[in-house]
Amino acid sequence: MSAHDLLIGGELAAGAGDAIEVENPFTEAALETVGAASGEQVAAAIAAAREAFPDWSSTPAGERAELLHEIARRLRENGDALARTMTAEGGKPLIENRDEIEWCAACFDYYAEIGRDSAGRVIPPIEATQLAMVVKDPLGVVGCIVPWNYPLLLLCWKVAPALAAGCTVVCKPSEVTPLSTLELAPLLDHLPAGVVNLIAGAGDVGAALCADERVDCIAFTGSVATGRRVAMACAERL
């Protein structure tokens, strides 16, 4: 297996779709070729997330919190290697990417405790005989589509709250910077299979995520033009 295979249903697999050549933006030299997810692999990742959702959403919040704290610990432990990958594929200075890893870890620590502490609220009733409550339920499968400039931080800002809430995720990084995201796979191997799925690809893979009726939410960061297309695709299934 490659260090940059896809993670689908807890298993590593080479991307069976189009080859993605990842370049160092400073030297313009090829770093690695990664296989994009084929249509079948996108469908398999969504199916894995859907299958994992009932058990994950019913896992006690305290147990989910400990699993998220473990992700934070592993991010810090592997921070230097991840930062070097981000510098190689994205071009930002190494010191900035080391900071980004710490921000990612802090994000998981933060949402671990939010998930442990927040499940709804009691609101003032309008009659003396009433008890009014807001109960927060997980949505289901969240598709996370991330750009190139903060490949891990913008991913963690989506994944951490989704997992804390009891959702499962399918993550697609930018085809320009997929390596650091795919390197997260071993940091997630303590989670139940299918809770987090990592795939690679360009706009066609993102479009497949948006179009699949088994995906309940899309979390997207990117250009205005692409954001419009994502919003229109999601509005069809609102």
mmCIF file of C-alpha atoms in Angstrom:
data_model
loop_
_atom_site.group_PDB
_atom_site.id
_atom_site.type_symbol
_atom_site.label_atom_id
_atom_site.label_comp_id
_atom_site.label_asym_id
_atom_site.label_seq_id
_atom_site.Cartn_x
_atom_site.Cartn_y
_atom_site.Cartn_z
ATOM 1 C CA MET A 1 0.000 0.000 0.000
ATOM 2 C CA SER A 2 1.056 3.572 -0.688
ATOM 3 C CA ALA A 3 1.216 6.261 1.983
ATOM 4 C CA HIS A 4 -1.266 8.127 -0.182
ATOM 5 C CA ASP A 5 -3.980 5.559 -0.796
ATOM 6 C CA LEU A 6 -7.651 6.316 -0.322
ATOM 7 C CA LEU A 7 -9.364 5.375 2.938
ATOM 8 C CA ILE A 8 -12.749 3.751 2.318
ATOM 9 C CA GLY A 9 -14.627 1.871 4.995
ATOM 10 C CA GLY A 10 -11.542 1.485 7.135
ATOM 11 C CA GLU A 11 -9.506 -0.037 4.285
ATOM 12 C CA LEU A 12 -6.731 1.518 2.200
ATOM 13 C CA ALA A 13 -7.105 1.283 -1.566
ATOM 14 C CA ALA A 14 -5.314 2.797 -4.545
ATOM 15 C CA GLY A 15 -7.465 5.284 -6.429
ATOM 16 C CA ALA A 16 -8.881 3.614 -9.521
ATOM 17 C CA GLY A 17 -9.782 6.830 -11.324
ATOM 18 C CA ASP A 18 -7.705 9.330 -13.271
ATOM 19 C CA ALA A 19 -4.102 9.879 -12.198
ATOM 20 C CA ILE A 20 -3.418 13.108 -10.316
ATOM 21 C CA GLU A 21 0.145 14.413 -10.611
ATOM 22 C CA VAL A 22 0.977 16.453 -7.518
ATOM 23 C CA GLU A 23 3.660 19.090 -8.098
ATOM 24 C CA ASN A 24 5.914 21.098 -5.837
ATOM 25 C CA PRO A 25 4.853 24.681 -6.654
ATOM 26 C CA PHE A 26 8.363 26.040 -6.020
ATOM 27 C CA THR A 27 10.406 23.605 -8.094
ATOM 28 C CA GLU A 28 7.521 22.530 -10.363
ATOM 29 C CA ALA A 29 8.863 18.996 -9.999
ATOM 30 C CA ALA A 30 6.437 16.096 -9.685
ATOM 31 C CA LEU A 31 6.130 14.873 -6.091
ATOM 32 C CA GLU A 32 3.874 11.893 -6.578
ATOM 33 C CA THR A 33 1.063 10.548 -8.715
ATOM 34 C CA VAL A 34 -2.132 9.733 -6.843
ATOM 35 C CA GLY A 35 -5.099 7.851 -8.229
ATOM 36 C CA ALA A 36 -8.394 9.721 -7.992
ATOM 37 C CA ALA A 37 -11.427 7.892 -6.699
ATOM 38 C CA SER A 38 -13.427 6.172 -9.399
ATOM 39 C CA GLY A 39 -17.196 6.511 -9.465
ATOM 40 C CA GLU A 40 -17.484 3.140 -7.788
ATOM 41 C CA GLN A 41 -15.065 4.188 -5.054
ATOM 42 C CA VAL A 42 -16.963 7.412 -4.381
ATOM 43 C CA ALA A 43 -20.142 5.364 -4.041
ATOM 44 C CA ALA A 44 -18.356 2.872 -1.771
ATOM 45 C CA ALA A 45 -17.064 5.654 0.484
ATOM 46 C CA ILE A 46 -20.559 7.105 0.841
ATOM 47 C CA ALA A 47 -21.984 3.650 1.504
ATOM 48 C CA ALA A 48 -19.355 3.038 4.187
ATOM 49 C CA ALA A 49 -20.187 6.346 5.880
ATOM 50 C CA ARG A 50 -23.891 5.560 5.714
ATOM 51 C CA GLU A 51 -23.364 2.104 7.207
ATOM 52 C CA ALA A 52 -21.210 3.485 10.038
ATOM 53 C CA PHE A 53 -23.645 6.287 10.909
ATOM 54 C CA PRO A 54 -26.144 4.438 13.175
ATOM 55 C CA ASP A 55 -23.505 3.082 15.541
ATOM 56 C CA TRP A 56 -21.411 6.261 15.546
ATOM 57 C CA SER A 57 -24.396 8.544 16.157
ATOM 58 C CA SER A 58 -25.485 6.386 19.105
ATOM 59 C CA THR A 59 -21.993 6.261 20.647
ATOM 60 C CA PRO A 60 -22.044 8.191 23.937
ATOM 61 C CA ALA A 61 -20.688 11.711 23.538
ATOM 62 C CA GLY A 62 -18.020 11.107 26.149
ATOM 63 C CA GLU A 63 -16.633 8.163 24.186
ATOM 64 C CA ARG A 64 -16.642 10.166 20.966
ATOM 65 C CA ALA A 65 -14.839 12.973 22.810
ATOM 66 C CA GLU A 66 -12.001 10.671 23.853
ATOM 67 C CA LEU A 67 -11.602 9.426 20.279
ATOM 68 C CA LEU A 68 -11.413 13.027 19.022
ATOM 69 C CA HIS A 69 -8.836 13.918 21.660
ATOM 70 C CA GLU A 70 -6.793 10.969 20.401
ATOM 71 C CA ILE A 71 -6.850 12.446 16.893
ATOM 72 C CA ALA A 72 -5.516 15.701 18.355
ATOM 73 C CA ARG A 73 -2.747 13.829 20.142
ATOM 74 C CA ARG A 74 -1.754 11.993 16.974
ATOM 75 C CA LEU A 75 -1.757 15.205 14.937
ATOM 76 C CA ARG A 76 0.717 16.753 17.346
ATOM 77 C CA GLU A 77 2.821 13.602 17.401
ATOM 78 C CA ASN A 78 3.030 13.528 13.586
ATOM 79 C CA GLY A 79 2.981 17.274 13.087
ATOM 80 C CA ASP A 80 6.437 17.718 11.603
ATOM 81 C CA ALA A 81 5.947 15.095 8.887
ATOM 82 C CA LEU A 82 2.516 16.467 7.971
ATOM 83 C CA ALA A 83 3.852 20.029 7.882
ATOM 84 C CA ARG A 84 6.663 18.995 5.545
ATOM 85 C CA THR A 85 4.164 17.351 3.203
ATOM 86 C CA MET A 86 2.032 20.490 3.183
ATOM 87 C CA THR A 87 5.041 22.632 2.386
ATOM 88 C CA ALA A 88 6.094 20.314 -0.429
ATOM 89 C CA GLU A 89 2.670 20.194 -2.074
ATOM 90 C CA GLY A 90 1.316 23.643 -1.173
ATOM 91 C CA GLY A 91 4.356 25.896 -0.986
ATOM 92 C CA LYS A 92 3.737 27.689 2.309
ATOM 93 C CA PRO A 93 6.684 28.112 4.696
ATOM 94 C CA LEU A 94 7.274 25.187 7.014
ATOM 95 C CA ILE A 95 6.777 27.306 10.137
ATOM 96 C CA GLU A 96 3.266 28.249 8.991
ATOM 97 C CA ASN A 97 2.352 24.650 8.332
ATOM 98 C CA ARG A 98 3.624 23.597 11.746
ATOM 99 C CA ASP A 99 1.290 26.224 13.185
ATOM 100 C CA GLU A 100 -1.529 24.831 11.055
ATOM 101 C CA ILE A 101 -1.107 21.367 12.551
ATOM 102 C CA GLU A 102 -1.401 22.791 16.059
ATOM 103 C CA TRP A 103 -4.557 24.656 15.034
ATOM 104 C CA CYS A 104 -5.941 21.372 13.667
ATOM 105 C CA ALA A 105 -5.204 19.573 16.915
ATOM 106 C CA ALA A 106 -6.777 22.381 18.927
ATOM 107 C CA CYS A 107 -9.873 22.147 16.738
ATOM 108 C CA PHE A 108 -10.350 18.456 17.586
ATOM 109 C CA ASP A 109 -9.769 19.131 21.288
ATOM 110 C CA TYR A 110 -12.306 21.959 21.218
ATOM 111 C CA TYR A 111 -15.092 20.066 19.448
ATOM 112 C CA ALA A 112 -14.474 16.962 21.538
ATOM 113 C CA GLU A 113 -15.584 18.961 24.567
ATOM 114 C CA ILE A 114 -18.379 20.803 22.752
ATOM 115 C CA GLY A 115 -19.786 17.408 21.722
ATOM 116 C CA ARG A 116 -19.499 16.148 25.281
ATOM 117 C CA ASP A 117 -21.232 19.209 26.711
ATOM 118 C CA SER A 118 -23.868 20.300 24.190
ATOM 119 C CA ALA A 119 -26.839 18.206 23.055
ATOM 120 C CA GLY A 120 -29.539 20.870 23.094
ATOM 121 C CA ARG A 121 -31.107 23.314 25.499
ATOM 122 C CA VAL A 122 -34.201 24.006 27.545
ATOM 123 C CA ILE A 123 -36.040 27.151 26.469
ATOM 124 C CA PRO A 124 -38.687 29.143 28.366
ATOM 125 C CA PRO A 125 -42.182 27.692 27.819
ATOM 126 C CA ILE A 126 -45.167 29.824 26.868
ATOM 127 C CA GLU A 127 -47.469 28.039 29.359
ATOM 128 C CA ALA A 128 -46.907 26.854 32.912
ATOM 129 C CA THR A 129 -47.724 23.251 31.989
ATOM 130 C CA GLN A 130 -45.185 23.029 29.164
ATOM 131 C CA LEU A 131 -41.575 21.900 29.014
ATOM 132 C CA ALA A 132 -39.878 23.213 25.867
ATOM 133 C CA MET A 133 -36.612 21.682 24.679
ATOM 134 C CA VAL A 134 -34.335 21.882 21.659
ATOM 135 C CA VAL A 135 -32.691 18.511 20.975
ATOM 136 C CA LYS A 136 -29.787 18.369 18.521
ATOM 137 C CA ASP A 137 -29.630 15.263 16.324
ATOM 138 C CA PRO A 138 -26.793 14.379 13.912
ATOM 139 C CA LEU A 139 -27.658 14.922 10.266
ATOM 140 C CA GLY A 140 -26.043 11.791 8.836
ATOM 141 C CA VAL A 141 -23.297 11.676 6.216
ATOM 142 C CA VAL A 142 -21.344 14.908 5.645
ATOM 143 C CA GLY A 143 -19.349 15.468 2.465
ATOM 144 C CA CYS A 144 -16.315 17.687 3.149
ATOM 145 C CA ILE A 145 -14.827 19.466 0.115
ATOM 146 C CA VAL A 146 -11.632 21.384 0.846
ATOM 147 C CA PRO A 147 -9.387 23.796 -1.148
ATOM 148 C CA TRP A 148 -5.624 23.816 -1.498
ATOM 149 C CA ASN A 149 -4.500 26.760 0.629
ATOM 150 C CA TYR A 150 -5.175 25.351 4.128
ATOM 151 C CA PRO A 151 -5.632 21.693 3.253
ATOM 152 C CA LEU A 152 -5.752 20.290 6.779
ATOM 153 C CA LEU A 153 -7.129 23.192 8.811
ATOM 154 C CA LEU A 154 -10.107 23.720 6.506
ATOM 155 C CA LEU A 155 -10.660 19.972 6.589
ATOM 156 C CA CYS A 156 -10.524 19.763 10.391
ATOM 157 C CA TRP A 157 -12.931 22.687 10.751
ATOM 158 C CA LYS A 158 -15.459 20.484 8.939
ATOM 159 C CA VAL A 159 -14.596 17.019 10.215
ATOM 160 C CA ALA A 160 -14.188 17.741 13.940
ATOM 161 C CA PRO A 161 -17.646 19.275 14.517
ATOM 162 C CA ALA A 162 -19.287 16.670 12.288
ATOM 163 C CA LEU A 163 -17.740 13.794 14.243
ATOM 164 C CA ALA A 164 -18.479 15.446 17.585
ATOM 165 C CA ALA A 165 -22.130 15.746 16.580
ATOM 166 C CA GLY A 166 -22.325 12.062 15.642
ATOM 167 C CA CYS A 167 -22.097 12.411 11.868
ATOM 168 C CA THR A 168 -19.846 10.396 9.579
ATOM 169 C CA VAL A 169 -17.814 11.997 6.794
ATOM 170 C CA VAL A 170 -16.465 11.578 3.279
ATOM 171 C CA CYS A 171 -13.588 13.996 2.640
ATOM 172 C CA LYS A 172 -12.298 15.247 -0.712
ATOM 173 C CA PRO A 173 -9.222 17.483 -0.682
ATOM 174 C CA SER A 174 -8.183 19.660 -3.594
ATOM 175 C CA GLU A 175 -6.581 17.736 -6.429
ATOM 176 C CA VAL A 176 -3.669 20.198 -6.070
ATOM 177 C CA THR A 177 -2.886 19.205 -2.454
ATOM 178 C CA PRO A 178 -4.254 15.706 -1.717
ATOM 179 C CA LEU A 179 -1.150 14.209 -0.087
ATOM 180 C CA SER A 180 -1.435 15.654 3.426
ATOM 181 C CA THR A 181 -5.099 14.658 3.665
ATOM 182 C CA LEU A 182 -4.406 11.085 2.587
ATOM 183 C CA GLU A 183 -1.570 10.914 5.125
ATOM 184 C CA LEU A 184 -4.183 11.264 7.864
ATOM 185 C CA ALA A 185 -5.371 7.682 7.346
ATOM 186 C CA PRO A 186 -3.132 6.049 9.979
ATOM 187 C CA LEU A 187 -4.031 8.794 12.455
ATOM 188 C CA LEU A 188 -7.673 7.734 12.161
ATOM 189 C CA ASP A 189 -7.289 3.976 12.477
ATOM 190 C CA HIS A 190 -8.663 3.970 16.032
ATOM 191 C CA LEU A 191 -12.057 5.131 14.770
ATOM 192 C CA PRO A 192 -14.736 2.633 13.730
ATOM 193 C CA ALA A 193 -14.504 1.694 10.051
ATOM 194 C CA GLY A 194 -16.403 4.055 7.779
ATOM 195 C CA VAL A 195 -16.669 6.961 10.220
ATOM 196 C CA VAL A 196 -14.061 8.924 8.221
ATOM 197 C CA ASN A 197 -13.437 8.215 4.536
ATOM 198 C CA LEU A 198 -10.703 9.976 2.538
ATOM 199 C CA ILE A 199 -10.905 10.153 -1.246
ATOM 200 C CA ALA A 200 -9.126 12.205 -3.904
ATOM 201 C CA GLY A 201 -10.178 13.742 -7.173
ATOM 202 C CA ALA A 202 -11.134 16.863 -9.053
ATOM 203 C CA GLY A 203 -14.484 18.552 -9.617
ATOM 204 C CA ASP A 204 -16.181 15.422 -10.918
ATOM 205 C CA VAL A 205 -15.594 13.665 -7.596
ATOM 206 C CA GLY A 206 -16.958 16.663 -5.696
ATOM 207 C CA ALA A 207 -19.979 16.756 -7.994
ATOM 208 C CA ALA A 208 -20.637 13.082 -7.319
ATOM 209 C CA LEU A 209 -20.607 13.773 -3.575
ATOM 210 C CA CYS A 210 -23.082 16.624 -3.984
ATOM 211 C CA ALA A 211 -25.410 14.591 -6.185
ATOM 212 C CA ASP A 212 -25.636 11.446 -4.074
ATOM 213 C CA GLU A 213 -28.881 11.266 -2.086
ATOM 214 C CA ARG A 214 -27.120 9.339 0.699
ATOM 215 C CA VAL A 215 -25.105 12.469 1.568
ATOM 216 C CA ASP A 216 -27.083 14.608 4.009
ATOM 217 C CA CYS A 217 -24.861 17.700 4.175
ATOM 218 C CA ILE A 218 -22.062 19.276 2.158
ATOM 219 C CA ALA A 219 -19.433 21.391 3.933
ATOM 220 C CA PHE A 220 -17.537 23.323 1.253
ATOM 221 C CA THR A 221 -14.778 25.912 1.128
ATOM 222 C CA GLY A 222 -13.553 27.144 -2.244
ATOM 223 C CA SER A 223 -14.133 29.638 -5.013
ATOM 224 C CA VAL A 224 -17.356 31.585 -5.472
ATOM 225 C CA ALA A 225 -17.961 29.951 -8.847
ATOM 226 C CA THR A 226 -17.622 26.436 -7.477
ATOM 227 C CA GLY A 227 -19.611 27.396 -4.401
ATOM 228 C CA ARG A 228 -22.508 28.446 -6.620
ATOM 229 C CA ARG A 229 -22.448 25.061 -8.368
ATOM 230 C CA VAL A 230 -22.336 23.240 -5.032
ATOM 231 C CA ALA A 231 -25.237 25.301 -3.693
ATOM 232 C CA MET A 232 -27.327 24.669 -6.790
ATOM 233 C CA ALA A 233 -26.645 20.941 -6.674
ATOM 234 C CA CYS A 234 -27.546 20.760 -2.977
ATOM 235 C CA ALA A 235 -30.663 22.883 -3.445
ATOM 236 C CA GLU A 236 -32.071 20.195 -5.746
ATOM 237 C CA ARG A 237 -32.126 17.832 -2.756
ATOM 238 C CA LEU A 238 -32.847 20.285 0.064
#
